[in-house]
Amino acid sequence: MKKLCFALAIFVMVACSHKTENKTANYKDPNAPIEERIEHLISLMTLDEKIMQMNQWTYGKNANPNNIGEKMREVSPEIGSLLYRSTNPEYRNQIQKKAITESRLGIPIIFGFDAIHGYRTIFPIPLAQASSWNTELVKTSSAITAKESWLSGLDWTFSPMVDVARDARWGRVSEGYGEDPYANSAFAVAAVQGYQGSNLNDKYTIAACLKHFIGYSLSEGGRDYHYSDISNQTLWETFMPPFEAGVNAGAATLMSSFNDISGIPASANHYTLTEVLKNKWKHDGFVVSDWGSVRNLVEQSVAEDLKEAAQKSFMAGIEMDMVDNAYIDYLPELVEEGKVPMTSIDEAVRRILRVKMKLGLFENPYVDVVSEKERYLLPEYLEIAEQLSAESFVLLKNENETLPITSKYKNLAIIGPMVKDSVHIMGFWEGMGRPQDVKTIYEGLEKEFKNKATLNYALGCDYDGEDKSGFNAAIQAANKSDAVIIFLGEKRHWSGENGSRSTIALPKIQEDLVEELKKTNKPIILMLSSGRPLELMKLEKMADAIVQIWQPGTMAGPAVAGLLSGRHNPSGKLAMTFPQTTGQIPIYYNMRQAARPTLGHYQDIPRDPLYWFGHGLSYTTYEYSEVKLSSKTITKKDTLIAEVTVSNTGNHDGKETVLWFIKDPFASISRPIKELKHFEKQTIKAGDKVVYRFEINPEHDLSFVDSEGNRHLENGDFYVIVNDQKVHFKLVD
Ligand code: BGC
């Protein structure tokens, strides 16, 4: 009997062990479920191997002067990630081969880079992209960026930046989608879909990274890296929505930000990184720290040393340490001392491995190697680049139909530092874009106006400084011309990271140049290139027409020339308000109502900004019909249909974006004056009309969030606002 029991016990043990073996997939088995593969792999990893996965080193250098300190390191085959600053796919494959063949478990490296508005084909800066209101074009341009990046050895881009930005002194407004949470959400989704495609496993797709989580754009006074005092109400209402939308769209990763949020730096913030992102939103990918943001916790006075910084960042919910080596150096002892539990290490590694598995890196660790000609700047890419640039331009002013340039202008003065520029016109974070790829404005104009008008070029002045020696030549060029087109603007590093400015006006020398040219009594057309809204208090009065061209990238020339000739009809609308003066900041359309609405504004300037969010003219004219609602009263379960017909009553075909706002005049938490809830861009041929529609879903479009992130939908009055129409309806039980 004893023998029988023993035999039975052995049988049960063997059967059980077989059972476990069958159930636990091998991590190398591409057909096994991802989660099981991950568990198997984790069960094989040593603590050191796990910690290595949680680090990112750099390979090569980029042009960001803020990050140049980091030395290129000998790449370890065990490293989790590389910030890859080479365009060479073969190097990547060699490094990857080392990881696959020389590390004990053959875990592939994930290669990341900042392809922010293009890799080699440079598209307009994100703030410009948002001003196009064309999410499809943004999605397509992101897909092109993904393809160029993948073919250069990348799996991951640190984009999109979805920090809602309301202080134009902050240089990084150029990298995001402007002042509105809904617009940022819509473009976050478009960019994520473009980068990641329908399946991350597919060739040419790369993982997106929503950044900077969170509240970075509210750094005090627009000074980069500074403290940001954010109430929980503002956090939820303004900053969270784009991140939540990006997470719901499947963004594989996020990057934590540099700023200190009301005493708890974003890179040590358990509430935002774990309670919200992981627990509430169920994000299953990983968070990478921003460059040095773990180390910065010491500067920010919440960690005594790098070891404590590592502990705080890690326990808050940052799985990957970008370049600080804080995790490599200190996590082993933090685990040993019981300050960091092994379960948390496993969970962090699980998240990183999940992204690598989803990218298909275990099965296909290498990228295709094709020639540069097949990789970059393909004609269809350039076409999209021109289209997106042209659609992002905003015609701010056009007195007496100064634009477009018709045959009445035979001689054109082309003046300014931006005319022949091929560097600043690409903007900050120009990826691997090269000046020699850029079609300059001058080249574009020469081609566009060949045999139509004579171009009289003069530099006029530099971007800044006091040298006026070029003014005379500019005046002479103006004197022999029928119109004066002046290309002014900002250098690329005046915006972007660490690109804060105390004034958003252009340097005095540029304003002086315009003042001199104005004296020639010729029509003055200002073409402004910048990474932020500008203060145009002085310039606006002197100009007959003004076009904001932002930083358009590789196809600047053809896009600008096409706009001037009328080949491109402007259709951009501002994604960020242009204040009267720098002192008027912050000013944005969805402010809260003042207690005394007609009072309290600055006494020395007009109450309104110079150009509101949404402002933008066209060469044609549009007429809006009366907005029609399907009902005047709805319940929470109904959908309300709002429609407006827009007619193109002018002589040019055009594209018009209808911006739909909702106003909630009374609620238990005060509401903004109005809030964008939907937008749509459509082509309307001259003489034609098109119907625009907004399906209002009460839960989605009429509710608001409280300071804990809970949504509330309260009955009462509402308004739909389109242009100057404001139509009332009621939400009832
Ligand atoms: C920036 C990030 C960027 C990272 C890597 C940091 O300085 O803040 O936006 O992704 O560098 O280059």
XYZ file of C-alpha atoms and ligand atoms in Angstrom:
745
model
C 0.000 0.000 0.000
C 2.806 2.335 0.964
C 4.472 1.570 -2.350
C 1.309 2.354 -4.242
C 0.908 5.713 -2.519
C 4.517 6.583 -3.322
C 4.067 5.629 -6.989
C 0.894 7.684 -7.121
C 2.630 10.673 -5.615
C 5.436 10.435 -8.167
C 2.879 10.190 -10.967
C 1.029 13.252 -9.732
C 4.260 15.247 -9.471
C 5.362 14.286 -12.948
C 1.926 14.988 -14.364
C 1.871 18.385 -12.666
C 5.305 19.318 -13.863
C 4.316 18.381 -17.406
C 1.243 20.415 -17.000
C 3.255 23.498 -15.974
C 5.675 23.003 -18.827
C 2.854 22.819 -21.339
C 1.136 25.821 -19.919
C 4.157 28.062 -19.682
C 5.144 28.965 -23.182
C 8.725 29.355 -24.200
C 9.526 33.047 -24.584
C 11.059 32.310 -27.941
C 7.870 30.779 -29.295
C 6.287 33.385 -31.600
C 2.987 31.542 -31.547
C 2.595 31.526 -27.794
C 0.564 34.263 -26.069
C 2.705 37.319 -25.317
C 1.902 37.395 -21.604
C 3.006 33.789 -21.158
C 6.216 34.389 -23.069
C 6.974 37.358 -20.860
C 6.405 35.356 -17.670
C 8.668 32.614 -18.898
C 11.403 35.050 -19.769
C 11.144 36.853 -16.443
C 11.414 33.538 -14.647
C 14.768 32.995 -16.335
C 16.244 36.441 -15.720
C 18.667 37.406 -12.983
C 18.193 40.656 -11.073
C 21.060 42.251 -12.998
C 19.566 41.273 -16.324
C 16.251 42.733 -15.279
C 17.827 46.005 -14.225
C 19.777 46.264 -17.473
C 16.472 46.135 -19.338
C 15.417 49.233 -17.465
C 18.144 51.474 -18.813
C 18.680 53.546 -21.878
C 22.099 54.591 -23.063
C 22.983 56.772 -26.007
C 24.703 55.827 -29.188
C 26.107 58.785 -31.113
C 25.289 62.456 -30.602
C 22.422 64.656 -31.654
C 22.206 68.356 -32.246
C 20.434 69.155 -28.982
C 22.970 71.337 -27.163
C 21.217 70.515 -23.872
C 22.109 66.836 -24.098
C 25.557 66.851 -25.587
C 27.289 66.059 -22.287
C 26.562 62.379 -22.480
C 29.452 60.307 -23.831
C 28.843 57.505 -26.189
C 29.345 54.315 -24.234
C 30.495 50.918 -25.071
C 27.247 49.164 -25.803
C 26.493 46.224 -23.541
C 24.584 43.369 -25.185
C 22.366 43.272 -22.096
C 21.194 46.903 -22.339
C 17.450 47.470 -22.616
C 17.432 50.480 -24.904
C 19.588 52.825 -26.919
C 18.958 56.399 -27.881
C 20.188 55.872 -31.405
C 21.649 58.914 -33.073
C 22.935 57.378 -36.239
C 21.119 57.063 -39.532
C 22.866 53.806 -40.279
C 20.599 50.741 -40.173
C 23.579 48.424 -40.474
C 25.111 49.642 -37.219
C 21.792 49.074 -35.558
C 21.619 45.563 -36.901
C 25.167 44.900 -35.724
C 24.439 46.171 -32.243
C 21.203 44.219 -32.205
C 23.050 41.105 -33.291
C 25.369 41.522 -30.365
C 22.352 41.683 -28.044
C 20.715 38.651 -29.607
C 23.804 36.472 -29.772
C 26.005 37.662 -26.942
C 23.562 38.329 -24.132
C 22.598 35.265 -22.113
C 18.918 35.352 -23.053
C 19.134 37.148 -26.387
C 16.737 39.962 -25.496
C 16.561 42.565 -28.292
C 17.326 46.221 -27.685
C 14.698 48.882 -28.392
C 16.216 51.784 -30.359
C 14.673 55.210 -29.781
C 15.155 58.725 -31.145
C 13.470 62.107 -31.326
C 11.751 62.058 -34.697
C 9.430 64.870 -33.693
C 8.235 66.382 -36.944
C 9.985 64.156 -39.388
C 13.122 62.074 -39.609
C 14.860 63.141 -42.807
C 11.836 64.622 -44.577
C 11.071 67.437 -42.189
C 7.449 68.415 -41.797
C 6.278 71.647 -40.184
C 6.614 71.884 -36.400
C 3.720 70.350 -34.444
C 2.233 73.744 -33.524
C 1.959 74.403 -37.249
C 0.554 70.942 -37.893
C -2.216 71.664 -35.412
C -2.967 74.930 -37.197
C -3.694 72.896 -40.332
C -6.563 71.147 -38.487
C -5.932 68.269 -40.853
C -5.606 65.150 -38.708
C -5.391 62.873 -41.745
C -2.348 64.724 -43.082
C -0.750 64.617 -39.642
C -1.374 60.888 -39.471
C 0.137 60.398 -42.927
C 3.176 62.521 -42.129
C 3.693 60.533 -38.905
C 3.525 57.299 -40.885
C 6.180 58.648 -43.265
C 8.331 59.593 -40.284
C 7.882 56.087 -38.922
C 8.969 54.519 -42.186
C 12.044 56.710 -42.626
C 12.931 56.095 -38.973
C 12.434 52.337 -39.088
C 14.570 52.051 -42.202
C 17.282 53.926 -40.316
C 17.244 51.504 -37.431
C 14.603 52.837 -35.047
C 11.754 51.166 -33.202
C 10.571 54.072 -31.143
C 10.123 57.845 -31.386
C 9.850 60.245 -28.455
C 6.775 61.855 -29.939
C 4.070 63.194 -29.868
C 4.413 65.974 -27.332
C 0.923 66.714 -26.063
C 1.596 69.346 -23.422
C -1.237 71.872 -23.706
C 0.634 75.171 -23.973
C -0.610 78.608 -23.040
C 2.530 80.559 -22.416
C 4.280 81.472 -25.644
C 7.411 82.462 -23.765
C 7.985 78.739 -23.217
C 10.012 77.609 -26.220
C 8.502 74.171 -26.353
C 5.106 75.447 -27.467
C 6.511 74.717 -30.921
C 6.598 70.977 -30.185
C 2.968 70.540 -29.206
C -0.468 71.139 -30.642
C -1.319 74.463 -29.051
C -3.518 75.757 -26.282
C -6.542 73.515 -26.429
C -6.946 70.128 -24.710
C -9.316 68.750 -27.340
C -7.064 69.752 -30.252
C -4.075 68.206 -28.486
C -6.097 65.037 -27.967
C -7.150 64.820 -31.596
C -3.604 65.308 -32.874
C -2.200 62.956 -30.236
C -4.447 60.237 -31.631
C -3.514 61.073 -35.229
C 0.213 60.954 -34.480
C -0.002 57.719 -32.476
C -1.992 56.073 -35.238
C 0.466 57.313 -37.840
C 3.568 56.074 -36.005
C 2.165 52.807 -34.755
C -0.047 51.870 -37.718
C -2.696 49.243 -37.128
C -0.202 46.750 -35.701
C 3.109 47.578 -34.056
C 4.371 44.261 -35.290
C 4.248 45.443 -38.906
C 7.307 46.658 -40.728
C 7.774 50.432 -40.867
C 5.848 51.060 -37.664
C 7.466 52.446 -34.530
C 6.292 52.887 -30.948
C 5.000 56.319 -29.974
C 5.851 58.095 -26.734
C 3.422 60.604 -25.244
C 5.345 63.313 -23.492
C 6.011 65.044 -21.189
C 3.916 63.509 -18.463
C 2.779 65.952 -17.086
C 2.240 69.664 -16.655
C 5.603 70.645 -18.129
C 4.161 73.507 -20.178
C 3.018 75.370 -17.085
C 6.536 76.003 -15.837
C 6.579 79.382 -14.111
C 6.878 82.364 -16.428
C 7.529 80.040 -19.365
C 11.052 79.356 -18.079
C 11.950 75.868 -19.199
C 12.486 73.152 -16.573
C 10.968 75.327 -13.838
C 8.407 74.640 -11.162
C 4.771 74.371 -12.162
C 2.006 75.074 -9.718
C -0.977 73.092 -10.955
C -4.239 72.558 -9.138
C -5.740 69.111 -9.487
C -8.702 70.682 -11.271
C -6.415 72.147 -13.941
C -4.403 68.955 -14.109
C -7.501 66.941 -14.926
C -9.273 69.456 -17.063
C -6.401 70.793 -19.135
C -3.383 68.514 -19.058
C -4.710 64.983 -18.670
C -7.117 64.741 -21.659
C -4.504 64.520 -24.457
C -2.537 61.899 -22.536
C -5.659 59.899 -21.856
C -6.653 60.102 -25.519
C -3.172 58.977 -26.575
C -3.229 56.086 -24.124
C -6.632 55.025 -25.425
C -5.260 55.203 -28.962
C -2.685 52.620 -27.887
C 0.478 54.702 -27.358
C 3.066 52.139 -26.273
C 5.087 54.446 -24.020
C 5.141 57.756 -22.184
C 7.954 60.025 -21.036
C 7.884 61.693 -17.641
C 8.566 65.405 -17.468
C 11.155 67.620 -15.796
C 8.825 69.900 -13.885
C 7.987 69.835 -10.242
C 4.186 69.655 -9.911
C 3.175 71.543 -6.797
C 5.935 70.009 -4.723
C 6.119 66.530 -6.221
C 8.241 66.404 -9.355
C 6.593 64.711 -12.302
C 9.404 62.151 -12.416
C 8.688 61.081 -8.846
C 4.943 61.421 -8.919
C 3.187 58.249 -7.853
C -0.233 59.791 -8.318
C 0.177 60.649 -12.003
C 2.493 57.798 -13.026
C 0.867 54.938 -11.167
C -2.512 55.812 -9.719
C -3.710 57.551 -12.862
C -1.708 56.117 -15.732
C -1.413 52.499 -14.700
C -4.315 51.959 -12.324
C -7.007 54.177 -13.722
C -6.142 54.263 -17.418
C -4.732 50.726 -17.475
C -1.722 51.630 -19.597
C 0.256 48.429 -20.064
C 3.402 49.809 -21.728
C 6.238 51.620 -19.980
C 7.350 55.095 -18.937
C 10.834 56.394 -19.707
C 12.274 59.265 -17.693
C 13.238 62.391 -19.579
C 16.923 63.037 -20.139
C 18.406 63.399 -16.662
C 15.056 63.774 -14.928
C 15.902 61.086 -12.359
C 19.100 62.881 -11.444
C 17.191 66.178 -11.416
C 15.257 65.021 -8.349
C 18.364 65.900 -6.374
C 18.360 69.437 -7.806
C 14.653 69.626 -7.147
C 15.396 68.840 -3.511
C 13.274 65.738 -3.074
C 16.172 63.290 -3.149
C 19.360 63.492 -1.143
C 21.424 61.697 -3.741
C 21.154 59.679 -6.934
C 20.328 56.541 -5.013
C 17.286 58.110 -3.412
C 16.374 59.638 -6.772
C 16.446 56.167 -8.334
C 14.250 54.803 -5.587
C 11.740 57.639 -5.860
C 11.461 57.563 -9.655
C 11.222 53.830 -9.776
C 8.658 53.514 -7.006
C 6.613 56.336 -8.550
C 6.279 54.342 -11.752
C 9.139 55.091 -14.168
C 10.289 51.832 -15.693
C 13.152 53.043 -17.856
C 15.954 55.401 -16.867
C 17.112 57.580 -19.760
C 20.895 58.031 -19.543
C 21.180 58.648 -15.788
C 22.505 55.192 -14.887
C 20.710 55.638 -11.606
C 18.859 52.346 -11.973
C 21.943 50.370 -12.992
C 23.993 51.797 -10.172
C 21.485 51.705 -7.351
C 18.576 49.368 -7.923
C 20.561 46.221 -6.979
C 21.312 47.548 -3.520
C 17.863 49.087 -3.142
C 16.396 45.643 -3.754
C 18.830 44.060 -1.342
C 17.957 46.603 1.351
C 14.276 45.845 0.851
C 13.531 49.392 -0.300
C 12.438 48.231 -3.736
C 10.400 45.026 -3.882
C 11.248 42.355 -6.412
C 7.613 42.292 -7.532
C 7.961 45.906 -8.652
C 11.133 45.085 -10.569
C 9.326 42.233 -12.300
C 6.376 44.450 -13.137
C 8.653 47.094 -14.650
C 10.490 44.536 -16.763
C 7.195 42.982 -17.789
C 6.069 46.324 -19.202
C 9.281 46.853 -21.162
C 9.266 43.324 -22.534
C 5.615 43.714 -23.489
C 6.432 46.647 -25.754
C 9.356 44.753 -27.284
C 7.142 41.736 -27.881
C 4.407 43.857 -29.417
C 6.953 45.430 -31.733
C 7.868 41.925 -32.845
C 11.510 42.479 -31.907
C 12.031 38.931 -30.674
C 11.049 37.518 -34.068
C 12.321 40.310 -36.286
C 15.105 42.076 -34.436
C 16.661 43.587 -37.573
C 15.516 46.312 -39.932
C 15.740 46.166 -43.715
C 18.784 47.786 -45.222
C 18.012 49.775 -48.345
C 19.813 52.655 -50.018
C 19.333 56.208 -48.747
C 17.615 57.026 -51.998
C 14.931 54.451 -51.332
C 14.672 55.503 -47.715
C 14.390 59.254 -47.640
C 12.686 62.215 -49.261
C 10.612 60.191 -51.699
C 8.543 62.369 -54.065
C 5.309 61.303 -52.350
C 6.786 62.271 -48.974
C 7.712 65.699 -50.280
C 4.247 66.166 -51.664
C 2.725 65.499 -48.236
C 5.316 67.779 -46.641
C 4.379 70.620 -48.988
C 0.682 70.030 -48.466
C 0.933 69.964 -44.685
C 3.123 73.075 -44.650
C 0.759 74.958 -46.932
C -2.264 73.966 -44.868
C -0.546 75.044 -41.677
C 0.064 78.611 -42.873
C -2.282 81.128 -41.343
C -3.315 84.221 -43.271
C -3.592 86.625 -40.361
C -4.372 89.784 -42.282
C -5.130 90.614 -45.913
C -6.202 94.211 -46.435
C -7.592 95.079 -49.864
C -6.868 91.573 -51.122
C -3.146 92.272 -51.184
C -2.632 88.541 -51.539
C -2.412 86.439 -53.606
C 0.242 87.905 -55.865
C -1.549 88.319 -59.177
C -0.275 89.579 -62.500
C -0.700 93.157 -61.252
C 2.638 92.723 -59.509
C 5.422 92.581 -62.078
C 8.290 93.294 -59.705
C 8.542 91.807 -56.272
C 10.949 92.859 -53.553
C 11.941 89.734 -51.629
C 13.598 90.780 -48.418
C 14.720 89.340 -45.123
C 16.926 86.843 -43.318
C 14.519 83.965 -43.875
C 14.519 84.145 -47.682
C 17.606 82.040 -48.319
C 17.654 80.243 -44.981
C 17.727 76.469 -44.866
C 18.486 75.903 -41.181
C 16.101 77.900 -39.014
C 13.184 77.192 -41.309
C 13.309 73.538 -40.175
C 12.666 74.455 -36.548
C 13.938 72.754 -33.406
C 14.147 68.926 -33.303
C 14.817 68.698 -36.976
C 15.558 64.979 -36.644
C 18.116 64.013 -39.245
C 16.946 66.753 -41.587
C 19.710 68.423 -43.540
C 19.861 72.014 -44.735
C 20.882 70.809 -48.194
C 17.543 68.973 -48.506
C 15.553 72.106 -47.798
C 13.911 73.905 -50.687
C 14.457 77.483 -49.607
C 11.879 80.186 -49.974
C 14.016 81.857 -52.603
C 14.210 78.693 -54.694
C 10.472 78.255 -54.367
C 9.762 81.810 -55.478
C 12.146 81.624 -58.432
C 10.344 78.581 -59.725
C 6.833 79.810 -58.969
C 7.229 83.262 -60.483
C 9.484 82.370 -63.404
C 8.412 84.455 -66.428
C 5.691 86.031 -64.292
C 7.503 88.515 -62.066
C 10.999 89.805 -61.448
C 12.386 89.109 -58.003
C 14.461 91.849 -56.383
C 16.205 90.203 -53.479
C 17.941 91.852 -50.537
C 18.887 90.437 -47.156
C 17.989 93.619 -45.256
C 19.330 92.471 -41.919
C 20.208 89.467 -39.835
C 17.801 87.916 -37.301
C 19.211 90.055 -34.527
C 22.055 92.454 -33.796
C 22.350 96.080 -34.751
C 23.867 95.998 -38.200
C 21.682 98.105 -40.490
C 24.130 98.192 -43.373
C 21.781 96.048 -45.482
C 18.820 98.410 -45.100
C 19.746 100.568 -48.116
C 19.863 97.688 -50.536
C 16.508 96.539 -49.190
C 15.007 99.991 -49.704
C 16.350 100.087 -53.259
C 14.845 96.678 -53.979
C 11.528 97.913 -52.586
C 11.633 101.097 -54.620
C 11.843 99.221 -57.890
C 9.071 96.782 -56.970
C 5.265 96.747 -56.926
C 5.063 94.940 -53.600
C 7.461 94.204 -50.772
C 7.471 90.726 -49.287
C 9.469 90.576 -46.071
C 10.470 87.254 -44.553
C 11.193 87.652 -40.873
C 11.353 85.354 -37.942
C 13.075 83.377 -35.267
C 16.192 81.273 -35.304
C 15.526 77.617 -34.651
C 16.893 77.527 -31.117
C 14.852 80.536 -30.026
C 12.070 78.047 -29.493
C 12.184 74.341 -28.670
C 13.885 72.968 -25.583
C 15.506 75.560 -23.360
C 14.219 78.154 -25.844
C 12.353 80.413 -23.438
C 12.150 84.122 -24.241
C 11.202 87.051 -22.063
C 9.551 88.748 -25.006
C 7.843 87.116 -27.930
C 8.314 90.148 -30.159
C 10.838 89.866 -32.965
C 14.162 91.652 -32.350
C 14.099 95.385 -32.872
C 16.295 95.248 -35.968
C 13.622 93.265 -37.796
C 10.928 95.743 -36.769
C 13.139 98.649 -37.812
C 13.636 97.109 -41.236
C 9.893 96.977 -41.786
C 9.530 100.541 -40.586
C 12.040 101.715 -43.186
C 10.443 99.691 -45.964
C 7.012 101.007 -45.069
C 8.259 104.473 -46.002
C 8.489 103.350 -49.641
C 4.667 103.329 -49.715
C 4.574 99.959 -51.376
C 2.224 97.209 -50.190
C 3.929 95.416 -47.318
C 3.482 91.653 -47.022
C 4.938 90.085 -43.881
C 5.812 86.420 -43.870
C 6.595 85.314 -40.330
C 8.464 82.177 -39.406
C 8.545 81.256 -35.726
C 8.119 78.427 -33.274
C 5.606 80.334 -31.184
C 2.929 83.026 -31.450
C 4.563 86.428 -31.836
C 3.912 89.855 -30.388
C 3.024 91.925 -33.445
C 1.974 95.136 -31.744
C 4.341 97.213 -33.920
C 4.485 95.118 -37.073
C 0.775 94.548 -37.548
C 0.017 98.218 -38.186
C 2.650 98.477 -40.883
C 1.557 95.441 -42.863
C -1.067 95.116 -45.563
C -0.934 91.342 -45.352
C 0.553 88.962 -42.809
C 1.063 85.227 -43.100
C 2.271 83.081 -40.217
C 4.313 80.327 -41.829
C 5.748 78.826 -38.598
C 8.765 76.602 -39.324
C 7.675 74.672 -42.386
C 10.600 72.268 -42.885
C 11.958 70.654 -46.017
C 9.334 71.945 -48.427
C 9.233 75.516 -47.138
C 10.006 77.023 -50.552
C 7.301 75.455 -52.715
C 4.706 75.751 -49.944
C 5.376 79.449 -49.330
C 5.656 80.290 -53.024
C 2.457 78.379 -53.729
C 0.646 80.325 -51.052
C 1.845 83.647 -52.418
C 0.861 82.804 -55.987
C -2.545 81.456 -54.993
C -1.734 77.856 -55.960
C -2.325 77.081 -52.289
C -5.301 78.840 -50.784
C -4.570 79.438 -47.090
C -6.701 77.310 -44.804
C -4.792 77.316 -41.509
C -6.339 78.627 -38.301
C -4.343 79.446 -35.196
C -3.968 76.636 -32.678
C -2.624 79.181 -30.235
C -3.700 82.746 -29.507
C -1.463 85.677 -30.515
C -1.501 88.135 -27.585
C -1.252 91.895 -28.040
C 1.920 91.999 -25.989
C 4.050 89.543 -24.060
C 2.604 90.985 -20.855
C -0.860 89.792 -21.845
C 0.249 86.168 -21.404
C -1.453 83.952 -20.379
C -4.385 84.585 -22.663
C -6.246 81.728 -24.307
C -9.738 81.316 -25.666
C -11.030 78.847 -23.079
C -10.282 80.912 -20.015
C -12.642 81.054 -17.058
C -14.992 84.046 -17.021
C -13.754 86.943 -14.878
C -15.943 87.989 -11.953
C -16.466 91.307 -13.725
C -16.260 90.333 -17.365
C -15.947 93.808 -18.817
C -13.377 94.976 -16.301
C -10.019 93.859 -15.061
C -8.082 93.789 -18.298
C -4.827 95.668 -18.781
C -5.411 99.408 -19.123
C -2.679 100.053 -21.667
C -3.673 97.573 -24.366
C -6.925 96.385 -25.915
C -8.799 93.761 -23.943
C -8.727 91.071 -26.606
C -5.590 89.494 -27.958
C -4.437 90.468 -31.433
C -5.568 87.171 -32.958
C -7.634 84.608 -31.113
C -7.230 80.873 -31.291
C -9.073 79.767 -34.449
C -8.324 82.966 -36.406
C -7.323 82.465 -40.030
C -8.391 84.005 -43.352
C -8.654 82.632 -46.850
C -8.415 83.974 -50.406
C -12.035 83.012 -50.833
C -15.069 83.913 -48.741
C -17.309 81.550 -46.821
C -20.845 82.053 -45.689
C -22.229 80.020 -42.809
C -25.922 79.125 -42.764
C -27.855 79.219 -39.528
C -26.759 76.373 -37.241
C -29.561 73.796 -36.990
C -30.088 71.505 -34.024
C -32.078 68.275 -34.256
C -33.801 69.182 -30.987
C -33.935 71.961 -28.446
C -34.117 69.558 -25.533
C -32.275 66.307 -25.037
C -31.763 63.714 -22.336
C -28.487 62.080 -21.353
C -29.203 59.155 -23.610
C -29.889 61.196 -26.747
C -27.524 62.331 -29.433
C -28.038 65.883 -30.593
C -27.200 66.620 -34.202
C -25.901 70.071 -35.031
C -25.451 71.064 -38.669
C -24.231 74.081 -40.524
C -23.933 74.580 -44.263
C -20.901 76.495 -45.462
C -20.912 78.069 -48.913
C -17.822 79.122 -50.771
C -18.951 82.488 -52.098
C -15.615 83.626 -53.485
C -13.541 82.799 -56.550
C -11.054 80.304 -55.149
C -11.559 76.678 -54.229
C -10.774 76.319 -50.567
C -10.676 74.198 -47.479
C -12.632 75.348 -44.484
C -12.397 74.061 -40.936
C -15.477 74.427 -38.785
C -14.646 74.616 -35.091
C -17.538 73.538 -32.873
C -17.577 74.831 -29.311
C -19.837 74.087 -26.357
C -20.646 76.544 -23.629
C -21.991 75.403 -20.297
C -23.122 78.627 -18.619
C -23.807 77.220 -15.104
C -22.342 74.200 -13.371
C -21.240 73.130 -9.924
C -17.623 73.731 -10.956
C -17.046 76.916 -12.971
C -16.651 76.250 -16.676
C -14.475 77.912 -19.340
C -16.075 80.580 -21.506
C -16.374 77.969 -24.238
C -14.664 74.691 -25.096
C -13.761 73.135 -28.418
C -15.469 69.765 -28.756
C -15.246 68.926 -32.421
C -13.703 70.174 -35.653
C -13.906 69.205 -39.261
C -12.036 70.342 -42.361
C -13.568 69.947 -45.793
C -12.814 71.082 -49.315
C -15.357 73.470 -50.800
C -15.088 74.389 -54.468
C -15.802 77.980 -55.455
C -19.568 78.377 -55.756
C -20.223 75.124 -53.900
C -21.520 74.381 -50.422
C -20.916 71.647 -47.897
C -22.727 70.474 -44.766
C -20.741 70.128 -41.526
C -22.109 68.015 -38.729
C -21.413 67.587 -35.052
C -23.043 64.686 -33.235
C -23.224 65.813 -29.646
C -22.933 62.956 -27.206
C -23.915 64.334 -23.770
C -21.684 62.019 -21.758
C -18.703 62.915 -23.908
C -19.313 66.497 -24.945
C -21.341 68.080 -22.155
C -19.794 66.564 -19.050
C -16.874 67.944 -17.078
C -14.239 66.508 -14.861
C -13.578 67.288 -11.206
C -10.281 67.531 -9.371
C -10.151 63.777 -8.878
C -10.813 62.920 -12.460
C -14.468 61.954 -12.011
C -16.856 63.032 -14.729
C -20.108 64.850 -14.045
C -22.996 65.518 -16.351
C -25.406 68.114 -15.049
C -28.763 69.056 -16.527
C -29.411 72.595 -17.628
C -28.678 75.103 -20.379
C -26.001 74.645 -23.011
C -24.955 76.437 -26.158
C -23.384 75.274 -29.382
C -21.075 77.954 -30.699
C -19.851 78.234 -34.282
C -18.171 81.486 -35.314
C -20.470 84.192 -33.986
C -23.545 81.977 -33.701
C -24.603 80.756 -30.300
C -27.516 78.315 -30.240
C -29.256 77.283 -27.052
C -30.427 73.790 -26.011
C -31.271 72.071 -22.763
C -30.256 68.819 -21.132
C -33.116 67.354 -19.050
C -34.006 64.093 -17.273
C 13.808 66.369 -23.972
C 12.899 65.272 -24.505
C 13.664 64.389 -25.455
C 14.873 63.831 -24.753
C 15.698 62.880 -25.584
C 15.128 65.818 -23.467
O 16.022 66.823 -23.159
O 13.132 67.069 -22.966
O 11.776 65.837 -25.111
O 12.821 63.369 -25.937
O 15.697 64.917 -24.373
O 16.406 63.503 -26.568
